[in-house]
Coordinates of C-alpha atoms and ligand atoms in Angstrom, one line a residue:
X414 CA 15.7 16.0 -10.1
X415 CA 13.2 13.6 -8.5
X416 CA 10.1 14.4 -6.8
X417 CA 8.4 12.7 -4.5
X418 CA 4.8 13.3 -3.5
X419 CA 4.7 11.7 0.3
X420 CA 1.6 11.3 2.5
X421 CA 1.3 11.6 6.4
X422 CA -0.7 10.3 9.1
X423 CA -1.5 11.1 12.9
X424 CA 2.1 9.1 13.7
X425 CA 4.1 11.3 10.7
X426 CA 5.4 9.7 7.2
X427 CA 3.3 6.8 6.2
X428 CA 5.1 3.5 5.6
X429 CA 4.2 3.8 2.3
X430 CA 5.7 7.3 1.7
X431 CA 9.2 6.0 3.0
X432 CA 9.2 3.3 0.7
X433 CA 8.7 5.8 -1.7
X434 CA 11.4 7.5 -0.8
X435 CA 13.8 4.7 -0.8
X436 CA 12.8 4.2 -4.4
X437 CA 13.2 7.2 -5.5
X438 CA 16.8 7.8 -3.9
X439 CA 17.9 4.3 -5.0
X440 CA 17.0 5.7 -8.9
X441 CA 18.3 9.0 -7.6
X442 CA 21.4 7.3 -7.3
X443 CA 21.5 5.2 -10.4
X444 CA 20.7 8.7 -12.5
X445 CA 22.7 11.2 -10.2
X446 CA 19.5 12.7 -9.4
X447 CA 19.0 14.6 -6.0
X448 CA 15.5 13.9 -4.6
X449 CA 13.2 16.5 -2.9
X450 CA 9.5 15.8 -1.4
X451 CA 6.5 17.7 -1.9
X452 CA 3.7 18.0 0.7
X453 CA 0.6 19.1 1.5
X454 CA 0.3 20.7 4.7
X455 CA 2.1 21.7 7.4
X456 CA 4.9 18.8 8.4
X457 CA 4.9 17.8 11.8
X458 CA 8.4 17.5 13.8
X459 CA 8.1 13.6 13.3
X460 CA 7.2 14.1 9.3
X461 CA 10.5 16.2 9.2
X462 CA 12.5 13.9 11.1
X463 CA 11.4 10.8 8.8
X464 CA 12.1 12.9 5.7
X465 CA 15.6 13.6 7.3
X466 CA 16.5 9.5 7.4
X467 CA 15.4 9.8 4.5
X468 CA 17.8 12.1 3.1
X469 CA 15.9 14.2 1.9
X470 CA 17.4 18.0 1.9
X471 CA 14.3 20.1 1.1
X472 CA 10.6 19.5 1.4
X473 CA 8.4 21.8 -0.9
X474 CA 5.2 22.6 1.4
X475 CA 1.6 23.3 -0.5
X476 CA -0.2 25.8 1.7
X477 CA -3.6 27.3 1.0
X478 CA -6.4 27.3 3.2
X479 CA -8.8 25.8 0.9
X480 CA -6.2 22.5 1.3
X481 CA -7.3 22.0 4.3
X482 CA -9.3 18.9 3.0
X483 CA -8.0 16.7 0.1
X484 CA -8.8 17.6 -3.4
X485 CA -7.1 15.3 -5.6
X486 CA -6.9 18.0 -8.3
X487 CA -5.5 20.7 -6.3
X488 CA -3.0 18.4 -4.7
X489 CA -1.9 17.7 -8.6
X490 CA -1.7 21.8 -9.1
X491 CA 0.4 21.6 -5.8
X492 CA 2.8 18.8 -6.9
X493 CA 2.8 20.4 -10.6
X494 CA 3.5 23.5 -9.5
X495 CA 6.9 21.9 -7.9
X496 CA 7.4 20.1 -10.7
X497 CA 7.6 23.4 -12.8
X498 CA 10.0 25.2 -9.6
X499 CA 12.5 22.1 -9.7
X500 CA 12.4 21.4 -13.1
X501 CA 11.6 18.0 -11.7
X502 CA 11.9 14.9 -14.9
X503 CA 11.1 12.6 -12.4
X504 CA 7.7 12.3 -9.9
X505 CA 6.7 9.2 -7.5
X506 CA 4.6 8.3 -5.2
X507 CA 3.1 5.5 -3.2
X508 CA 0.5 3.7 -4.8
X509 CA -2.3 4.4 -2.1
X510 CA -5.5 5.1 -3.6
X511 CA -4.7 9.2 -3.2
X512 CA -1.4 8.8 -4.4
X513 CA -2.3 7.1 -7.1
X514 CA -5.6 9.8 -8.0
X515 CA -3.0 12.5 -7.5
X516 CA -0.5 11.5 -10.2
X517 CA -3.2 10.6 -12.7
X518 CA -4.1 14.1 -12.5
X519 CA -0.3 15.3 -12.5
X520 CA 0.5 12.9 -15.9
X521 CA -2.7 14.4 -17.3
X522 CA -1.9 18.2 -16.7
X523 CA 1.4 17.6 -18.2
X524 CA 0.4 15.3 -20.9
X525 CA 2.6 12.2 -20.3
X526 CA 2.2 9.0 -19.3
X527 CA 1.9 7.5 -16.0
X528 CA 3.3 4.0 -14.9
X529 CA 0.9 2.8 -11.5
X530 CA 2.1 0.0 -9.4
X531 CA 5.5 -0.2 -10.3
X532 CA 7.9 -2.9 -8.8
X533 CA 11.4 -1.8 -10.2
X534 CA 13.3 0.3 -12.9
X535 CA 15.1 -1.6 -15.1
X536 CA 16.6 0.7 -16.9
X537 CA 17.4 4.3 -16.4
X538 CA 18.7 6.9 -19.3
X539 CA 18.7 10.2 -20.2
X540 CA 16.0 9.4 -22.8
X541 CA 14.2 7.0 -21.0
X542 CA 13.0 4.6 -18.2
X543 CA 12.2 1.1 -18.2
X544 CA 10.2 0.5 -15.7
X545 CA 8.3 -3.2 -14.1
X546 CA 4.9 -2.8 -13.0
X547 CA 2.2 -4.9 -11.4
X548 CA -0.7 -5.5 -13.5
X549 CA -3.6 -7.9 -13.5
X550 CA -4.1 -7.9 -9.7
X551 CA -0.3 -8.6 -9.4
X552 CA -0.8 -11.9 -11.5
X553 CA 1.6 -10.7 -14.1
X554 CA 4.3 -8.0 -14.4
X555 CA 4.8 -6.0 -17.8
X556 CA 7.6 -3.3 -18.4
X557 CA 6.8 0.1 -19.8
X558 CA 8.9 2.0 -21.6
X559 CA 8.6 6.1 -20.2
X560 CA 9.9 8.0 -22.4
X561 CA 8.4 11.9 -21.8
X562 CA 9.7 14.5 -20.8
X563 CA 8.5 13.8 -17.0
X564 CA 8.4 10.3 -15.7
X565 CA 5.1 9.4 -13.5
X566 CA 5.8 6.5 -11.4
X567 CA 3.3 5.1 -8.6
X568 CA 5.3 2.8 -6.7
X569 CA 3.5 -0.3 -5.9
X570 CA 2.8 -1.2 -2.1
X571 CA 5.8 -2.9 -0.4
X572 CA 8.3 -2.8 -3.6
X573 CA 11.0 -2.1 -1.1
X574 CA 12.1 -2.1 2.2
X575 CA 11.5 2.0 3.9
X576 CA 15.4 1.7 4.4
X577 CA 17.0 4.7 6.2
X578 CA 19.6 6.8 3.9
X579 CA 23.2 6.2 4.9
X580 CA 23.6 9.8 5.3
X581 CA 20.9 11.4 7.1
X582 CA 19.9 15.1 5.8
X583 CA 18.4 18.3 8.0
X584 CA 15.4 18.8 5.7
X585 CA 15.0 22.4 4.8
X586 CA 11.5 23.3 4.4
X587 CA 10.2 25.9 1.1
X588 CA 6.6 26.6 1.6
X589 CA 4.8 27.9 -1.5
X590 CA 1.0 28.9 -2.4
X591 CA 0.1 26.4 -4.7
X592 CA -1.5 28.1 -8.2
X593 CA -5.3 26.8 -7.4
X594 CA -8.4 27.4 -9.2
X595 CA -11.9 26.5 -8.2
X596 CA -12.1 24.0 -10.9
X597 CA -8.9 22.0 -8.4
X598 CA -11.9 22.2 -5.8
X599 CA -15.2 20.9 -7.3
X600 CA -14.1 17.4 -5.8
X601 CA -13.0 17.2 -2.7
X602 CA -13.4 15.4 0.9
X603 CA -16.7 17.1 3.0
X604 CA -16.7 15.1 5.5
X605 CA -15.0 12.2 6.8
X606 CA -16.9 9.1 9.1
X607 CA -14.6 6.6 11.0
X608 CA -16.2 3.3 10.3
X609 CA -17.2 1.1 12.5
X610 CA -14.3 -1.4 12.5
X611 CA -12.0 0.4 10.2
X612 CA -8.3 -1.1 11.5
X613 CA -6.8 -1.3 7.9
X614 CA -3.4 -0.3 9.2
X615 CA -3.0 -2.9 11.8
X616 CA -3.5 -5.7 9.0
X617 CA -1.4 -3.8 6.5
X618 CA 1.1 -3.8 8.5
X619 CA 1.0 -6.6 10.7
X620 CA 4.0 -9.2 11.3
X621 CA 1.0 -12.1 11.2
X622 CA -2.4 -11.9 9.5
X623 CA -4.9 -14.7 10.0
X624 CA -7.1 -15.2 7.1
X625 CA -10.8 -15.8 7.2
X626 CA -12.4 -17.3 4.2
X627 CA -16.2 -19.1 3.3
X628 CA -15.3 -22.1 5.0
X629 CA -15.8 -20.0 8.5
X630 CA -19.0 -21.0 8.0
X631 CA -20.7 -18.0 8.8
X632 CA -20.9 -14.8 10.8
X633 CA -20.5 -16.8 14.2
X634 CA -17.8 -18.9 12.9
X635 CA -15.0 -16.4 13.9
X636 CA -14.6 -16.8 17.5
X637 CA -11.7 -19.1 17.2
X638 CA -10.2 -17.7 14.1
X639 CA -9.9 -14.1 16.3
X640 CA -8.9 -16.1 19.3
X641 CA -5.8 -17.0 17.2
X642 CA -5.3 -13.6 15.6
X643 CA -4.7 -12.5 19.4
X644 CA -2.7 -15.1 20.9
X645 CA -0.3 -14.6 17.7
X646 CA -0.9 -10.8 17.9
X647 CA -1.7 -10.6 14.9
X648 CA -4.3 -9.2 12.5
X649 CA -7.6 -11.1 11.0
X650 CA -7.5 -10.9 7.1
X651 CA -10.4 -12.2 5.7
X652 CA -11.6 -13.1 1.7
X653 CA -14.0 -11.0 -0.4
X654 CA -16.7 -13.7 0.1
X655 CA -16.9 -13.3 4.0
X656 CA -17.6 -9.2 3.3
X657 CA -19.7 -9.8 0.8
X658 CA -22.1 -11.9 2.9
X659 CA -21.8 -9.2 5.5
X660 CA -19.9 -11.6 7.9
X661 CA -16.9 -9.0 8.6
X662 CA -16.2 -5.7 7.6
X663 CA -14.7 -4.4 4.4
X664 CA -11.7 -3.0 5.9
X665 CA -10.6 -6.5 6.5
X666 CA -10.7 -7.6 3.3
X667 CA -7.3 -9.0 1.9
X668 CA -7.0 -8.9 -2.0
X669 CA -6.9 -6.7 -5.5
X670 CA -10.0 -5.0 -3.8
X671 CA -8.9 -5.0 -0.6
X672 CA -5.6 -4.7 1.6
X673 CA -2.6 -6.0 0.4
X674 CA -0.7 -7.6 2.8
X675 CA 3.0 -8.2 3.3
X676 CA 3.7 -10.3 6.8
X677 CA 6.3 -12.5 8.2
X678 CA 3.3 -15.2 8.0
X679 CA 0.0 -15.7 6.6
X680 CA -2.4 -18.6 8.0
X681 CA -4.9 -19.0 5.1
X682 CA -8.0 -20.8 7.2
X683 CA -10.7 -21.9 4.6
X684 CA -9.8 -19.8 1.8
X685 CA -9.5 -21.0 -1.7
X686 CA -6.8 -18.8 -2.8
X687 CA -8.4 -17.1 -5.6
X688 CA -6.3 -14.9 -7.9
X689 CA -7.9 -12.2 -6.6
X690 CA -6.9 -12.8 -3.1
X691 CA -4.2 -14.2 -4.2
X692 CA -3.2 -10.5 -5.4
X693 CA -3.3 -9.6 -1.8
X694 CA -1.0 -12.0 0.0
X695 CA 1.4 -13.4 -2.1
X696 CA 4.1 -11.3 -0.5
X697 CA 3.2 -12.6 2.5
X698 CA 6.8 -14.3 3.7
X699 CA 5.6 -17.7 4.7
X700 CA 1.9 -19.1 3.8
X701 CA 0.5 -21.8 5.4
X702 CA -2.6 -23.0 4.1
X703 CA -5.9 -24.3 6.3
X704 CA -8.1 -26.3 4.1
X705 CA -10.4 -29.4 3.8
X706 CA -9.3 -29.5 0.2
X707 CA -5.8 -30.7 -0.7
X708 CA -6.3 -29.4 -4.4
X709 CA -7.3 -25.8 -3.2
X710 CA -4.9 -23.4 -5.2
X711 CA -4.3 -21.5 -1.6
X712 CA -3.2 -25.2 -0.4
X713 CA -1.0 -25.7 -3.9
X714 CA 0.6 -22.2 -4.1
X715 CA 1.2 -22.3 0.0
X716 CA 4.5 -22.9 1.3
X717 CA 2.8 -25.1 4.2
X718 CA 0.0 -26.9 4.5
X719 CA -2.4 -28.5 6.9
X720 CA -5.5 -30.5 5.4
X721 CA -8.5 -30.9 7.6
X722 CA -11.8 -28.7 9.5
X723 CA -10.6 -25.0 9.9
X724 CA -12.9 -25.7 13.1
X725 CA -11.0 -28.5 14.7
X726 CA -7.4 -27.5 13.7
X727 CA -7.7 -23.6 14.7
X728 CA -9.1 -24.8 18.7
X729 CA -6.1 -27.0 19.0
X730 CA -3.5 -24.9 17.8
X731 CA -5.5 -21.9 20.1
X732 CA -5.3 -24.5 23.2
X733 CA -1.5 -25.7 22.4
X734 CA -0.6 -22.0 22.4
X735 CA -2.4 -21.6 25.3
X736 CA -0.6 -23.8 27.4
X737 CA 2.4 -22.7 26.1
X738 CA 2.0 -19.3 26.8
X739 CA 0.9 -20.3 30.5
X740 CA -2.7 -18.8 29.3
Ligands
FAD2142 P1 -14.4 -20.1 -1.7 O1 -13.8 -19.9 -3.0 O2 -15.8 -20.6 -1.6 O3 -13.4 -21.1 -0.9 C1 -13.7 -21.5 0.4 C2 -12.5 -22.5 0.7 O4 -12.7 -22.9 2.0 C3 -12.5 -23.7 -0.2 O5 -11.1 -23.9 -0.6 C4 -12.9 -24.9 0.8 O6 -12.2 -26.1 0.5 C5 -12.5 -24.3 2.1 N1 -13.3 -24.8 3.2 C6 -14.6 -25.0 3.3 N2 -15.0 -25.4 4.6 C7 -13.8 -25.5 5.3 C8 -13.5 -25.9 6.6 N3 -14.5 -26.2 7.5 N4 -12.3 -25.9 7.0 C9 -11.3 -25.6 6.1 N5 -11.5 -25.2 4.9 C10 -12.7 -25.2 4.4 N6 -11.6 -12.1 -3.4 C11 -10.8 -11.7 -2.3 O7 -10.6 -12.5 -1.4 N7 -10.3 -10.5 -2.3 C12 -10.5 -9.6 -3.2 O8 -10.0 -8.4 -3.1 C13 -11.3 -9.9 -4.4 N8 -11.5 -9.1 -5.4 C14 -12.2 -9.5 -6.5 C15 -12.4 -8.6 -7.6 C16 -13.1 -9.0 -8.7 C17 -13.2 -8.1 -9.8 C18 -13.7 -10.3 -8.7 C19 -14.4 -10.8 -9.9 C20 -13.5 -11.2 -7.6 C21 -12.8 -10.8 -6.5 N9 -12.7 -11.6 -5.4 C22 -11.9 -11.2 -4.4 C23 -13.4 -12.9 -5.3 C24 -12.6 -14.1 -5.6 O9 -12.7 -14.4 -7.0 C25 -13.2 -15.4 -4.9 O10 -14.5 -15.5 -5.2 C26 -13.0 -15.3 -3.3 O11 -11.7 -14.9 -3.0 C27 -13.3 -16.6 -2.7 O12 -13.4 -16.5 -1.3 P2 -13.2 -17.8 -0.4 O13 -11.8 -18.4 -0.7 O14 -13.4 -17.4 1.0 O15 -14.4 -18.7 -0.8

């Protein structure tokens, strides 16, 4: 039996959580495991209905007042606790910062080990998995070998595709009291602030991300960068060094500290391609590259480049898509 830890949002099942899912049934299949979620929360109609494409036949549903905000440890207890009704060997989730905080809790409590930003399983047995997992900022990839009784896997961002099951299920819903103590509560979420710019979800997922990098110039030398972001509809990116200086916001960063990004296109404009940001777009489809240096690794690694001033080539591709666009 599989378990699947999956997260929700204001529009139902997260990306993220699908893509679980689709991991998890495609090593379902491979092992003749069935896979069953676990949540936290009551499930909305459009949570239910994703977890239906999904396949999935039962969702177990944690609920307890004191759940009401997120407590890493008690969402372990919760999942755990399933873990323990299934007789679950397998648990995954997505490797969002909670997912990931929940199953290092879960390998923890049950004493075995836990395999975070995983790619693929190589191998699958009755004795053991073989799994592929991003490490180093997604420079390298090592297997790991889990052999325990329960297999923690935290599925890396954007590993695969959220692809519908060929055989959609009516998901049957179990709620349960999770077994809590007030030790699963001592850290937890108080209070939650909406940042100022905080539109982390439109560059995660958008089809186009424009990346921002030092050679903006400076905190004014955006205008044209976001003029292109909109005329492509896309989403502004930008490198740790531009939120650093306090030129954009955090929540546009792209990189092994900030968002990863996975879109059709990413136009790198005056960003050196550091392995750090590198971490973050490299499974970007198409790169093209922005740079007054032909030797920049961004330029190198990208698979198209133009050489020259981020500040003359960005206003003429803007005006050319401008006129094209009737504008
Ligand atoms: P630079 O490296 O200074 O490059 C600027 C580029 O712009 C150069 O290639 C230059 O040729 C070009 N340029 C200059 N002027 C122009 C112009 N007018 N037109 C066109 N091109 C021009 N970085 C991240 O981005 N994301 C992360 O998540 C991240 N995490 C990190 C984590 C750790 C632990 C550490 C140590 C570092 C991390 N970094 C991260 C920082 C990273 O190492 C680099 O310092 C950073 O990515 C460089 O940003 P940059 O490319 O904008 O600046």
């Amino acid at each position: 039996m599989i378990v699947v830890l999956v997260e929700t949002d204001a529009k139902g099942l997260t990306t993220v959580s699908r893509e679980a899912l689709t991991f998890a049934r495609e090593l379902g299949s491979r092992s003749s495991s069935a896979v069953e979620a676990v949540l936290v929360g009551t499930p909305s109609s459009e949570t239910l209905g994703s977890l239906g494409e999904q396949g999935v036949v039962k969702v177990h549903v944690a609920e307890d007042d004191r759940l009401s905000s997120y407590a890493a440890a008690a969402w372990a207890a919760a999942v755990c606790d399933t873990v323990g009704s299934t007789a679950a060997d397998v648990v995954i989730a997505a490797g969002t910062p909670r997912g990931m905080e929940v199953l290092a809790h879960v390998a923890t409590r049950l004493d075995v080990a836990m395999a975070a930003n995983v790619t693929e399983v190589t191998s699958a047995s009755d004795d053991e998995l073989l799994v592929r997992r991003q490490v180093v900022g997604g420079a390298a990839l090592e297997e790991m070998r889990l052999g325990d009784p329960v297999r923690v896997i935290g599925v890396a961002g954007h590993a695969c595709d959220p692809v519908a099951a060929a055989t959609p299920a009516t998901t049957e819903v179990v709620t349960f009291a999770p077994t809590l103590t007030e030790r699963d509560l001592v850290a937890r979420v108080v209070r939650v602030e909406a940042s100022e710019a905080d539109d982390t979800g439109a560059l995660t997922s958008a089809r186009v991300v424009v990346g921002a990098g030092r050679g903006a110039g400076g905190p004014d030398g955006f205008a044209d960068l976001l003029e292109l972001t909109s005329l492509v509809g896309g989403a502004l990116g930008v490198s740790r060094v531009v939120t650093s200086l306090g030129w954009r916001p955090h929540s546009e960063q792209v990189g092994q500290t900030g968002s990863r990004i996975a879109p059709e296109i990413y136009i790198a404009c005056g960003i050196s391609g550091a392995i750090q940001h590198w971490a973050g777009c490299q499974s970007a489809k198409t790169i093209l590259a922005v740079n007054t240096d032909a030797e920049a690794p961004m330029v190198t690694k990208a698979h198209y480049a133009v050489i020259g001033d981020l500040h003359e080539i960005v206003p003429a591709v803007n005006a050319e898509l401008k006129s094209r666009l009737g504008r």
